[in-house]
Amino acid sequence: MSLIGQREGIEAGRLDAFVDGAFAFTLTLLLIGGSSIPDSTDKLLLMLGGIPAFAVCFFHIAFFWHGHVRWRRRCHEATTTGRWLSLLLVFFAMIFVYPLHMVFAGLFNGLSAGRLPSDFHLVGGAADMRTLFACYGLAYACMAGTLTALFGHAARRAGRAGFDTLGARREMRVWSVPAVIGLASALVALLLPLSAPGWMWALPGFMYALLFLIGPVVSRFNRRYGQAA
Amino acid sequence: MSLIGQREGIEAGRLDAFVDGAFAFTLTLLLIGGSSIPDSTDKLLLMLGGIPAFAVCFFHIAFFWHGHVRWRRRCHEATTTGRWLSLLLVFFAMIFVYPLHMVFAGLFNGLSAGRLPSDFHLVGGAADMRTLFACYGLAYACMAGTLTALFGHAARRAGRAGFDTLGARREMRVWSVPAVIGLASALVALLLPLSAPGWMWALPGFMYALLFLIGPVVSRFNRRYGQAA
Amino acid sequence: MSLIGQREGIEAGRLDAFVDGAFAFTLTLLLIGGSSIPDSTDKLLLMLGGIPAFAVCFFHIAFFWHGHVRWRRRCHEATTTGRWLSLLLVFFAMIFVYPLHMVFAGLFNGLSAGRLPSDFHLVGGAADMRTLFACYGLAYACMAGTLTALFGHAARRAGRAGFDTLGARREMRVWSVPAVIGLASALVALLLPLSAPGWMWALPGFMYALLFLIGPVVSRFNRRYGQAA
Amino acid sequence: MSLIGQREGIEAGRLDAFVDGAFAFTLTLLLIGGSSIPDSTDKLLLMLGGIPAFAVCFFHIAFFWHGHVRWRRRCHEATTTGRWLSLLLVFFAMIFVYPLHMVFAGLFNGLSAGRLPSDFHLVGGAADMRTLFACYGLAYACMAGTLTALFGHAARRAGRAGFDTLGARREMRVWSVPAVIGLASALVALLLPLSAPGWMWALPGFMYALLFLIGPVVSRFNRRYGQAA
């Protein structure tokens, strides 16, 4: 490896260390912030009841973190654009963690008819739902959008260097699906009239089921541009 | 090293960084959460009284962390299964830390006849013991079970690549012992009638003494499959 | 790489890991410390109103962190001076984070006429402004000054080893601009009489606009010493 | 590098990452724990008054951390003894941080006649001093003793491999000085009668001035065994 290459590697490695550390902190925020330390078995059981929501948040955050790991596979150099977008991803992750936890703590609390505890309760009805889904959708769209931009940047760099851009462009397509869905869900939540019947408020939530569209989008991409990784 | 090998190494390294960071956080949770900062020598002494329980928890967590370090020795590649199981191990560690601390703070508090302080007191008698031992045993079994699965995955990969699988299979056998004991202890705690005499509630705790079985299990494995590391 | 070179690399890498970790913590302090976890949508909205100030602080801290990354590009060896200055940078960053957040939370609170919330309110009028700008300016000058010293150290080392010192000296020049401006802003804040009219208290703040001088300073440096990186 | 060597390097690197991360956390504990976030300029000034004590603690912790970095220079392999002693060092650092901060916050509070604030006040007179100096001295001796043992382990390994053991033995000698002084200071504090006059309670503190003995100890070592590093 040339000296330049080695120095580039050190810089890219430090950015990765920063991103990895910040994502690990974000998980800790879920734990520290969730509630006080249990000092009786009752409180321990209460805390254990929060595990399903913690699990969903944990793997959500890990999913976006893994997106950044996959991006590094496509773009090994330390570029200015890559650095700013990576920092932006960390920034959004630190903001995303709170609405994420509220949505799933509320969801499991509701699904279990209150048996799974939640610090957070939807007291304000429709107005609360609108706020929550709008925040969640926007944060989701920002994170997925940042990853889309990261892969787009990797594709442009690979193209300029004369390498195969197919892998990076496919990943870009994959991440654009959650970005669009998050944005659409937030818009639906903001546009639904507050007087809409209760079941309609499940609509912005069910829109995330459209994530299954990632499969067909990738298939179509592969049919059009070939199968090479 | 080929370019592919180097990229694999970067991905494996980032997963390790994530796991190491998260385990280090878990230790900090023990400290931050334990009590407020001492602002008088009385409170300092109180905090110092918590050192035995902190020490046991610290080395428990370090023990499972070292299990993951040993696993990396057997499986250097970045695999999807390895990633998910590693994240699962971090997830269980973050949950395990609270029942772990409660069990040992209570134990040292009891053994020292209250001289070693504890934020946590067993007020509810038998029902409390049942909850505590069941949570502890299940969390213990989940962590050891995840490590068993990690080594099983390493053995399968080594087998497919035509390498020696003996080391990974031996480690898998080693970790399956605490997994089974944790599960058995949790079951005993759940099945003991609440009216059982007090001394019987020590039973789920004493079952962890069976960890000495790791020695004979390894010896038997070595007699059967040979000594090679 | 020789064995000595490899060992130097390990030590430099550990210092980097320490610095990266500490900067990532500093960001978390902004989050944890800012306010309690939102447990209702009202509090979530309140927290989201703090995003502009968080964003500015986040990218400020990231800017100084990136200064250290750039320094490593110029000085790959583990030197005693480099180690002490790096630790000093971390030390200042941990202190800087609080006045930084107060300045920008107060600024956005003021600019939005109170719509963007702030835990911090300027109740004491001119005396408050003086304290805040003096602390902020001094902390800013300390951090930029430490980076100036780091690049000066890198330039001296490169010069002694017979390498090109131009890059390190240019960076030193760049960082000396914010160091001087921070110091000047703190001095103006300390010397302004408390009876000065309100608009004059904006002066120490507007002095940071002089950061645009970095451009001309670099151009003049390039004209004098050539363009080579 | 051979494959074995590379695997050893990965394990040693993960232990280093764990140690570096844990030391960085320990610094954060000083910050988080010190006091609540300032939300007025008065509280900001109060917090800034705590900077001298924070600075001393920061560089104390960094000093012990650097001891571990220097140890890695002497012992590159991942050994079981090295791992346990490193974990022990982290364990002691996490305990040491509280008495360390209390001693220096109290000291600066006293020296500045109360102008530098402290959450901690010596209300109990001589009994308080005894507790504080005994805890501080023991923690100090434990950390320096662990580093002495680490360098002793490195020297034994180097000796067995036929390498030069001089460097490791010199470092061992250096670290044994603070270990002995910490222990002696704790003993003096414990043995002083509570009725001793006030000025005598400064004795355990002034004993740390004996750290200057490191210089002569190293000189004598060099005279006896030669100068080679």
Coordinates of N, CA, C and O in Angstrom, one line a residue, chain C residues 8 15 68 71-72 74-86 145-161 164-165 168-169 171-172:
Chain C
E8 N 5.3 2.5 16.9 CA 4.9 3.9 16.9 C 3.5 4.0 16.5 O 2.7 4.7 17.0
L15 N -3.7 6.7 21.0 CA -4.0 8.1 21.3 C -5.2 8.6 20.5 O -6.1 9.2 21.0
H68 N -8.0 17.7 14.7 CA -7.1 16.7 15.2 C -6.8 15.6 14.1 O -5.7 15.1 14.0
W71 N -4.4 16.9 11.8 CA -3.1 17.0 12.4 C -2.4 15.7 12.2 O -1.2 15.6 11.9
R72 N -3.1 14.6 12.5 CA -2.5 13.2 12.4 C -1.9 13.0 11.0 O -1.0 12.3 10.8
R74 N -0.3 15.1 9.3 CA 1.0 15.7 9.2 C 2.0 15.1 10.2 O 3.2 15.4 10.0
C75 N 1.5 14.4 11.2 CA 2.5 13.9 12.2 C 2.0 12.5 12.6 O 1.1 12.3 13.4
H76 N 2.7 11.5 12.0 CA 2.2 10.1 12.2 C 2.9 9.5 13.4 O 2.4 8.4 13.9
E77 N 3.9 10.0 13.9 CA 4.6 9.4 15.0 C 4.0 9.7 16.4 O 3.3 10.7 16.5
A78 N 4.2 8.9 17.4 CA 3.8 9.1 18.7 C 4.9 9.9 19.5 O 5.9 9.3 19.8
T79 N 4.6 11.2 19.6 CA 5.6 12.0 20.3 C 5.0 12.5 21.6 O 3.8 12.5 21.8
T80 N 5.9 12.8 22.6 CA 5.4 13.3 23.9 C 4.6 14.6 23.8 O 3.6 14.7 24.3
T81 N 5.2 15.5 23.0 CA 4.5 16.8 22.8 C 3.1 16.6 22.2 O 2.1 17.2 22.7
G82 N 3.1 15.8 21.1 CA 1.8 15.5 20.5 C 0.8 14.9 21.4 O -0.4 15.3 21.4
R83 N 1.3 14.0 22.3 CA 0.4 13.4 23.2 C -0.2 14.4 24.2 O -1.4 14.4 24.4
W84 N 0.7 15.2 24.8 CA 0.2 16.2 25.8 C -0.8 17.2 25.2 O -1.8 17.5 25.8
L85 N -0.4 17.7 23.9 CA -1.3 18.6 23.3 C -2.7 18.0 22.9 O -3.7 18.6 23.0
S86 N -2.6 16.7 22.5 CA -3.9 16.0 22.2 C -4.8 15.9 23.4 O -6.0 16.1 23.4
G145 N -6.0 27.4 19.8 CA -4.6 27.6 20.1 C -3.9 26.3 20.3 O -2.8 26.1 19.8
T146 N -4.6 25.3 20.9 CA -4.0 24.0 21.1 C -3.7 23.4 19.7 O -2.7 22.8 19.4
L147 N -4.7 23.5 18.8 CA -4.5 23.0 17.4 C -3.4 23.7 16.7 O -2.6 23.1 16.0
T148 N -3.3 25.1 16.9 CA -2.2 25.8 16.3 C -0.8 25.2 16.8 O 0.1 25.0 16.0
A149 N -0.8 25.0 18.1 CA 0.5 24.4 18.7 C 0.7 23.0 18.1 O 1.9 22.6 17.9
L150 N -0.3 22.2 17.9 CA -0.1 20.9 17.4 C 0.5 20.9 16.0 O 1.4 20.2 15.7
F151 N -0.1 21.9 15.1 CA 0.5 22.0 13.8 C 1.9 22.6 13.8 O 2.7 22.2 13.0
G152 N 2.1 23.5 14.7 CA 3.5 24.0 14.9 C 4.5 22.9 15.2 O 5.6 22.8 14.6
H153 N 4.0 22.0 16.1 CA 4.9 20.9 16.5 C 5.1 20.0 15.3 O 6.3 19.5 15.1
A154 N 4.1 19.7 14.5 CA 4.2 18.9 13.3 C 5.2 19.5 12.3 O 6.0 18.8 11.7
A155 N 5.1 20.9 12.2 CA 6.0 21.6 11.2 C 7.4 21.5 11.7 O 8.3 21.2 10.9
R156 N 7.7 21.7 13.0 CA 9.0 21.6 13.5 C 9.6 20.2 13.3 O 10.7 20.0 12.8
R157 N 8.8 19.1 13.6 CA 9.3 17.7 13.4 C 9.6 17.5 11.9 O 10.6 16.9 11.6
A158 N 8.7 17.9 11.0 CA 8.9 17.7 9.6 C 10.1 18.4 9.1 O 10.9 17.9 8.3
G159 N 10.4 19.7 9.6 CA 11.5 20.4 9.3 C 12.8 19.7 9.7 O 13.8 19.6 8.9
R160 N 12.8 19.2 11.0 CA 14.0 18.5 11.5 C 14.3 17.2 10.6 O 15.4 16.9 10.4
A161 N 13.2 16.6 10.2 CA 13.4 15.3 9.4 C 13.7 15.6 8.0 O 13.9 14.7 7.2
D164 N 8.9 18.4 3.8 CA 8.3 19.7 3.4 C 7.4 20.1 4.6 O 6.6 19.4 5.1
T165 N 7.6 21.3 5.1 CA 6.8 21.8 6.2 C 5.7 22.7 5.8 O 5.0 23.2 6.7
A168 N 1.9 21.8 7.0 CA 1.7 22.0 8.5 C 1.7 23.5 8.8 O 0.9 23.9 9.6
R169 N 2.6 24.2 8.2 CA 2.6 25.7 8.5 C 1.4 26.4 8.0 O 0.9 27.3 8.7
E171 N -1.6 25.0 7.8 CA -2.7 24.7 8.8 C -2.5 25.5 10.1 O -3.5 25.9 10.7
M172 N -1.3 25.7 10.5 CA -1.0 26.4 11.7 C -1.5 27.8 11.6 O -2.2 28.4 12.5

